[in-house]
Amino acid sequence: MPNFEGQEKTEQPTGKKLEDARQKGQVAKSSEINSLAIFGSGLIIVFLFKSYIGGQFYEFSTDIFSKLNQVEMSHTVLQTYALRWGVFYLMLMMPILIAVFIASIVSNVSQVGFRITPEAISFSLDKFNPLKGIKRILFSTRSFVELGKSLLKLVIISIFTYFIISELIRKSIQLIDLSIEDTVEFMLDSSFSLIWKIVLFFVVIAAVDYIFQRYKFRKDMMMTKEEVKEELKQTEGDPVVKGRIKKEMMMAARRRMMHEVPKADVVITNPTHVAVALRYEMGKDGAPKVVAKGLDLVAQQIKKIAAENNVPMYEDVELARALYKTCEIGDEIPANLFKAVAQILAYIYQMKKLKKQKSII
């Protein structure tokens, strides 16, 4: 594993590094957004259903208090009232709990998208290491930042709460003259007044924290030049190895090409810099095919193999250049070169025929 410690991180993170970080559960996410979503959804539900909640509290409280002087207090009676109160409270708070649960999921998905990362939730003994836990909590930059945010929120919320509760205490003197229904409504309105001020504060905190988290995450993901090079090697292959493989492939292709030269009908030359070997099988090929071609040293090698195997060579500078530029190995020659090549092949075939006749005589 290469060591990149001490090197300056000047490069933007690559897509692969961001994806690897995401697989590990490392994403730019603000916990303050979740807090805002929870507070906000709770506030909206309380505001929308405050009349209903107040009415339910009024009916339940009236029912209980109206019967207190008619029942004999006992352990069983107290248990019954406690159970009734628990069920009532749970059913009354259920819409708020559901809204808060949905809001927390939506806030997470909206920030990082929906994706299950097994590596992030996998079991690891390191997560239960108390020393690492203490180090992570007490000696990390993140822990100090989170501590600072928590203290700031605590101070501001405490100030809000102090002034609001002070005002509520002053107004609560009037409760003695109010009915139970009016008292419950007063309590709900007071709670709403306190919560919406806290939510407004959380909006500011969440916006600032979200920007900070994205900036910090991007900064943490920055890479050194060597990391980028190493990743490039891993994804696309080592350039040295790729170059060696490419060279081997070219040499193998050249060897295959040279094996086809002895089967050629003619080699068109430049005369020294270009050589193109052609073959034509009557009845099989639609036109003559290029079976080998090359420049300089490769051209000389083609000519050498052709001479060793008695393959005719024909010098035509313009035709050799045109064939080399327009044709690849295995291609049939273009139509505009048919006439020139046909004349050469006809000449070659005529020469072979004459030579064969002379050898018979």
Coordinates of C-alpha atoms in Angstrom, one line a residue:
M1 CA 0.0 0.0 0.0
P2 CA 1.6 3.3 -1.1
N3 CA 2.2 5.9 1.6
F4 CA 1.0 9.4 0.8
E5 CA 1.3 10.9 4.2
G6 CA 2.9 14.4 4.3
Q7 CA 2.0 15.2 0.7
E8 CA -0.2 18.2 0.0
K9 CA -3.7 17.4 -1.1
T10 CA -4.2 19.7 -4.1
E11 CA -6.4 17.6 -6.4
Q12 CA -10.2 17.4 -6.4
P13 CA -11.6 13.9 -5.4
T14 CA -12.3 11.6 -8.3
G15 CA -15.6 9.9 -8.8
K16 CA -14.1 6.6 -7.7
K17 CA -12.9 8.0 -4.3
L18 CA -16.3 9.6 -3.7
E19 CA -18.1 6.3 -4.6
D20 CA -15.7 4.3 -2.3
A21 CA -16.4 6.8 0.5
R22 CA -20.1 6.4 0.0
Q23 CA -19.8 2.6 0.2
K24 CA -18.2 3.1 3.6
G25 CA -21.0 5.5 4.7
Q26 CA -18.9 8.6 4.4
V27 CA -21.1 11.3 2.9
A28 CA -21.6 15.0 3.4
K29 CA -24.5 15.1 5.8
S30 CA -25.7 17.6 8.4
S31 CA -27.3 16.3 11.6
E32 CA -28.9 19.7 12.0
I33 CA -31.0 19.1 8.9
N34 CA -32.5 16.1 10.7
S35 CA -33.1 18.1 13.9
L36 CA -34.8 20.8 11.8
A37 CA -37.0 18.2 10.1
I38 CA -38.0 16.6 13.4
F39 CA -38.8 19.9 15.1
G40 CA -40.5 21.3 12.0
S41 CA -42.7 18.3 11.4
G42 CA -43.6 18.2 15.1
L43 CA -44.5 21.8 15.0
I44 CA -46.7 21.5 11.9
I45 CA -48.6 18.6 13.3
V46 CA -49.1 20.3 16.7
F47 CA -50.3 23.5 14.9
L48 CA -52.7 21.6 12.6
F49 CA -54.2 19.4 15.3
K50 CA -53.9 21.6 18.4
S51 CA -57.6 22.1 18.6
Y52 CA -58.1 18.3 18.4
I53 CA -55.4 17.6 20.9
G54 CA -56.7 20.3 23.3
G55 CA -60.2 18.8 23.0
Q56 CA -59.0 15.3 23.8
F57 CA -57.0 16.5 26.8
Y58 CA -60.1 18.4 28.0
E59 CA -62.4 15.4 27.7
F60 CA -60.0 13.0 29.2
S61 CA -59.1 15.3 32.1
T62 CA -62.7 16.1 32.8
D63 CA -63.6 12.5 32.8
I64 CA -60.9 11.6 35.3
F65 CA -61.2 14.5 37.7
S66 CA -65.0 14.3 37.8
K67 CA -64.8 10.7 39.1
L68 CA -62.0 11.1 41.6
N69 CA -64.4 11.8 44.5
Q70 CA -66.6 8.8 43.5
V71 CA -63.9 6.0 43.6
E72 CA -62.0 4.6 46.4
M73 CA -58.3 5.0 45.8
S74 CA -56.3 1.7 45.7
H75 CA -53.3 0.2 44.0
T76 CA -55.6 -1.4 41.4
V77 CA -57.4 1.9 40.7
L78 CA -54.1 3.8 40.3
Q79 CA -52.8 1.1 37.9
T80 CA -56.0 1.4 35.8
Y81 CA -55.7 5.2 35.6
A82 CA -52.0 4.9 34.7
L83 CA -52.8 2.4 32.0
R84 CA -55.6 4.6 30.6
W85 CA -53.3 7.6 30.6
G86 CA -50.5 5.8 28.9
V87 CA -52.8 4.5 26.1
F88 CA -54.4 7.9 25.7
Y89 CA -51.1 9.7 25.5
L90 CA -49.7 7.1 23.0
M91 CA -52.7 7.4 20.7
L92 CA -52.7 11.1 20.9
M93 CA -49.1 11.4 20.1
M94 CA -49.0 8.8 17.4
P95 CA -49.6 11.2 14.5
I96 CA -46.7 13.4 15.8
L97 CA -44.4 10.3 16.2
I98 CA -45.2 9.1 12.7
A99 CA -44.6 12.5 11.2
V100 CA -41.3 12.8 13.0
F101 CA -40.3 9.4 11.8
I102 CA -41.1 10.1 8.2
A103 CA -39.4 13.5 8.4
S104 CA -36.2 12.0 9.7
I105 CA -36.1 9.5 6.8
V106 CA -36.9 12.1 4.2
S107 CA -34.3 14.5 5.5
N108 CA -31.6 11.8 5.3
V109 CA -32.6 10.6 1.8
S110 CA -32.8 14.2 0.5
Q111 CA -29.2 14.8 1.6
V112 CA -27.4 11.6 0.5
G113 CA -30.0 9.7 -1.5
F114 CA -31.4 6.2 -0.8
R115 CA -28.7 3.5 -0.7
I116 CA -27.9 0.7 1.6
T117 CA -24.2 0.3 2.3
P118 CA -23.4 -3.1 3.9
E119 CA -19.8 -2.0 4.7
A120 CA -21.1 1.0 6.8
I121 CA -23.5 -1.2 8.9
S122 CA -21.2 -4.3 9.0
F123 CA -20.1 -5.6 12.4
S124 CA -16.6 -4.7 13.5
L125 CA -14.9 -5.2 16.9
D126 CA -13.2 -1.8 16.4
K127 CA -16.5 -0.1 16.9
F128 CA -16.6 -1.6 20.4
N129 CA -13.0 -0.6 21.3
P130 CA -13.3 1.8 24.2
L131 CA -9.9 3.4 23.6
K132 CA -10.7 4.2 20.0
G133 CA -14.1 5.4 21.1
I134 CA -12.6 7.8 23.7
K135 CA -10.1 9.0 21.2
R136 CA -12.8 9.6 18.6
I137 CA -14.9 11.5 21.0
L138 CA -12.3 13.6 22.9
F139 CA -9.5 14.2 20.4
S140 CA -11.1 14.6 17.0
T141 CA -11.8 17.8 15.2
R142 CA -15.4 16.6 14.5
S143 CA -16.1 16.1 18.2
F144 CA -14.9 19.6 19.1
V145 CA -17.1 21.1 16.3
E146 CA -20.1 19.1 17.4
L147 CA -19.4 20.2 21.0
G148 CA -19.2 23.8 20.0
K149 CA -22.5 23.6 18.0
S150 CA -24.2 21.9 20.9
L151 CA -23.1 24.5 23.4
L152 CA -24.1 27.3 21.1
K153 CA -27.6 25.7 20.6
L154 CA -27.9 25.2 24.3
V155 CA -27.1 28.8 25.1
I156 CA -29.4 30.3 22.5
I157 CA -32.3 27.8 23.3
S158 CA -31.8 28.6 27.0
I159 CA -32.1 32.3 26.3
F160 CA -35.2 31.8 24.3
T161 CA -36.7 29.5 26.9
Y162 CA -35.9 31.9 29.7
F163 CA -37.6 34.9 28.2
I164 CA -40.6 32.9 26.9
I165 CA -41.1 31.1 30.2
S166 CA -40.7 34.3 32.2
E167 CA -43.5 35.7 30.1
L168 CA -45.6 32.6 30.6
I169 CA -45.1 32.7 34.3
R170 CA -46.4 36.3 34.3
K171 CA -49.4 35.3 32.2
S172 CA -50.1 32.0 34.2
I173 CA -51.5 34.0 37.1
Q174 CA -54.6 34.4 34.9
L175 CA -55.1 30.6 34.7
I176 CA -56.9 30.6 38.0
D177 CA -59.9 32.2 36.4
L178 CA -59.8 29.9 33.3
S179 CA -61.6 26.7 32.6
I180 CA -59.8 23.4 32.0
E181 CA -60.4 23.8 28.2
D182 CA -59.0 27.3 28.2
T183 CA -56.0 26.2 30.3
V184 CA -55.1 23.4 27.9
E185 CA -55.4 25.8 25.0
F186 CA -53.2 28.2 26.7
M187 CA -50.6 25.5 27.3
L188 CA -50.6 24.4 23.7
D189 CA -50.3 28.0 22.4
S190 CA -47.4 28.6 24.7
S191 CA -45.7 25.4 23.6
F192 CA -46.2 26.4 20.0
S193 CA -44.8 29.8 20.6
L194 CA -41.7 28.3 22.2
I195 CA -41.2 25.7 19.5
W196 CA -41.5 27.9 16.4
K197 CA -38.9 30.2 17.8
I198 CA -36.6 27.3 18.3
V199 CA -37.4 26.0 14.8
L200 CA -36.4 29.4 13.3
F201 CA -33.1 29.2 15.1
F202 CA -32.6 25.7 13.8
V203 CA -33.2 26.9 10.2
V204 CA -30.2 29.2 10.5
I205 CA -28.0 26.6 12.3
A206 CA -29.0 23.8 9.8
A207 CA -28.2 26.1 6.7
V208 CA -24.8 27.0 8.1
D209 CA -24.0 23.5 9.2
Y210 CA -25.0 22.0 5.8
I211 CA -22.7 24.3 3.9
F212 CA -19.9 23.6 6.4
Q213 CA -20.4 19.8 6.2
R214 CA -20.2 19.9 2.4
Y215 CA -17.1 22.1 2.5
K216 CA -15.4 19.9 5.1
F217 CA -16.3 16.7 3.3
R218 CA -14.9 18.0 0.0
K219 CA -11.8 19.1 1.8
D220 CA -11.3 15.7 3.5
M221 CA -11.8 14.0 0.2
M222 CA -9.1 16.0 -1.5
M223 CA -6.3 13.9 -3.0
T224 CA -2.5 14.2 -3.6
K225 CA -1.1 14.0 -7.1
E226 CA 0.3 10.6 -6.3
E227 CA -3.0 9.3 -5.0
V228 CA -4.6 10.3 -8.4
K229 CA -1.8 8.6 -10.3
E230 CA -2.1 5.5 -8.1
E231 CA -5.9 5.4 -8.6
L232 CA -5.4 5.8 -12.4
K233 CA -3.1 2.8 -12.4
Q234 CA -5.7 0.7 -10.5
T235 CA -8.6 1.7 -12.7
E236 CA -7.0 1.9 -16.1
G237 CA -3.8 -0.2 -15.5
D238 CA -0.2 0.8 -15.1
P239 CA 1.0 2.8 -18.1
V240 CA 4.3 0.9 -18.2
V241 CA 2.4 -2.5 -18.2
K242 CA -0.1 -1.2 -20.7
G243 CA 2.7 0.0 -23.0
R244 CA 4.5 -3.4 -22.7
I245 CA 1.2 -5.2 -23.5
K246 CA 0.6 -2.9 -26.5
K247 CA 4.1 -3.5 -27.8
E248 CA 3.7 -7.3 -27.5
M249 CA 0.4 -7.1 -29.3
M250 CA 1.9 -5.0 -32.1
M251 CA 4.8 -7.5 -32.4
A252 CA 2.4 -10.4 -32.5
A253 CA 0.3 -8.7 -35.2
R254 CA 3.5 -7.9 -37.2
R255 CA 4.5 -11.6 -37.0
R256 CA 1.1 -12.7 -38.3
M257 CA 1.4 -10.1 -41.1
M258 CA 4.8 -11.3 -42.1
H259 CA 3.5 -14.9 -42.3
E260 CA 1.0 -13.7 -45.0
V261 CA 3.7 -12.1 -47.2
P262 CA 4.8 -15.4 -48.9
K263 CA 1.2 -15.9 -49.9
A264 CA 1.0 -12.5 -51.6
D265 CA 0.7 -12.1 -55.4
V266 CA 2.7 -8.9 -55.5
V267 CA 4.4 -6.3 -53.3
I268 CA 4.0 -2.7 -54.4
T269 CA 7.0 -0.6 -53.2
N270 CA 7.9 3.1 -52.9
P271 CA 10.7 1.8 -53.5
T272 CA 12.4 2.0 -50.1
H273 CA 10.1 3.6 -47.6
V274 CA 6.8 1.9 -48.3
A275 CA 5.8 -1.7 -49.1
V276 CA 2.2 -3.1 -49.5
A277 CA 1.6 -6.8 -50.2
L278 CA -1.5 -7.7 -52.1
R279 CA -3.3 -11.0 -52.7
Y280 CA -6.2 -11.9 -54.9
E281 CA -8.0 -15.2 -55.1
M282 CA -10.2 -15.3 -58.2
G283 CA -13.8 -16.4 -57.5
K284 CA -13.4 -15.8 -53.7
D285 CA -12.4 -12.2 -53.3
G286 CA -14.3 -9.3 -54.7
A287 CA -11.1 -7.3 -55.1
P288 CA -7.4 -7.7 -54.2
K289 CA -6.7 -7.5 -50.4
V290 CA -3.9 -5.9 -48.5
V291 CA -2.2 -8.7 -46.5
A292 CA 0.8 -6.7 -45.2
K293 CA 2.0 -3.2 -45.2
G294 CA 4.7 -1.2 -43.5
L295 CA 7.1 1.8 -43.5
D296 CA 10.9 2.0 -43.4
L297 CA 12.3 -1.0 -41.5
V298 CA 9.0 -2.9 -41.7
A299 CA 8.9 -2.2 -45.4
Q300 CA 12.4 -3.5 -45.8
Q301 CA 11.4 -6.7 -43.9
I302 CA 8.4 -7.2 -46.1
K303 CA 10.6 -6.9 -49.2
K304 CA 13.2 -9.3 -47.8
I305 CA 10.6 -12.0 -47.1
A306 CA 9.0 -11.4 -50.5
A307 CA 12.4 -11.8 -52.2
E308 CA 13.1 -15.0 -50.2
N309 CA 9.8 -16.5 -51.3
N310 CA 9.9 -15.3 -54.9
V311 CA 7.0 -12.9 -54.5
P312 CA 7.1 -10.3 -57.4
M313 CA 7.8 -6.7 -56.4
Y314 CA 6.6 -3.8 -58.4
E315 CA 7.8 -0.2 -58.0
D316 CA 5.0 2.5 -58.1
V317 CA 5.6 5.4 -55.7
E318 CA 2.1 7.0 -55.9
L319 CA 0.2 3.7 -55.8
A320 CA 2.2 2.4 -52.8
R321 CA 1.5 5.5 -50.9
A322 CA -2.2 5.5 -51.8
L323 CA -2.6 1.9 -50.8
Y324 CA -0.8 2.4 -47.5
K325 CA -2.9 5.5 -46.5
T326 CA -6.3 4.2 -47.6
C327 CA -6.2 0.5 -46.6
E328 CA -5.7 -1.5 -43.4
I329 CA -4.6 -5.1 -43.1
G330 CA -7.4 -7.4 -44.5
D331 CA -9.1 -4.5 -46.4
E332 CA -10.0 -4.8 -50.1
I333 CA -8.5 -2.0 -52.2
P334 CA -10.8 0.9 -53.0
A335 CA -12.5 1.2 -56.3
N336 CA -10.5 4.1 -57.5
L337 CA -7.3 1.9 -57.4
F338 CA -8.8 -1.1 -59.2
K339 CA -7.5 -0.2 -62.6
A340 CA -3.9 0.5 -61.5
V341 CA -3.7 -2.7 -59.4
A342 CA -5.5 -4.8 -62.1
Q343 CA -2.9 -3.8 -64.7
I344 CA -0.1 -4.7 -62.3
L345 CA -1.6 -8.1 -61.5
A346 CA -2.3 -8.8 -65.2
Y347 CA 1.4 -8.0 -65.9
I348 CA 2.5 -10.3 -63.0
Y349 CA 0.3 -13.1 -64.1
Q350 CA 1.6 -12.7 -67.7
M351 CA 5.2 -12.8 -66.5
K352 CA 4.5 -15.9 -64.4
K353 CA 2.8 -17.6 -67.4
L354 CA 5.8 -16.8 -69.7
K355 CA 8.2 -18.1 -67.0
K356 CA 6.2 -21.3 -66.7
Q357 CA 6.2 -21.8 -70.5
K358 CA 9.9 -21.3 -70.6
S359 CA 10.5 -23.8 -67.9
I360 CA 8.5 -26.4 -69.8
I361 CA 10.4 -25.8 -73.0

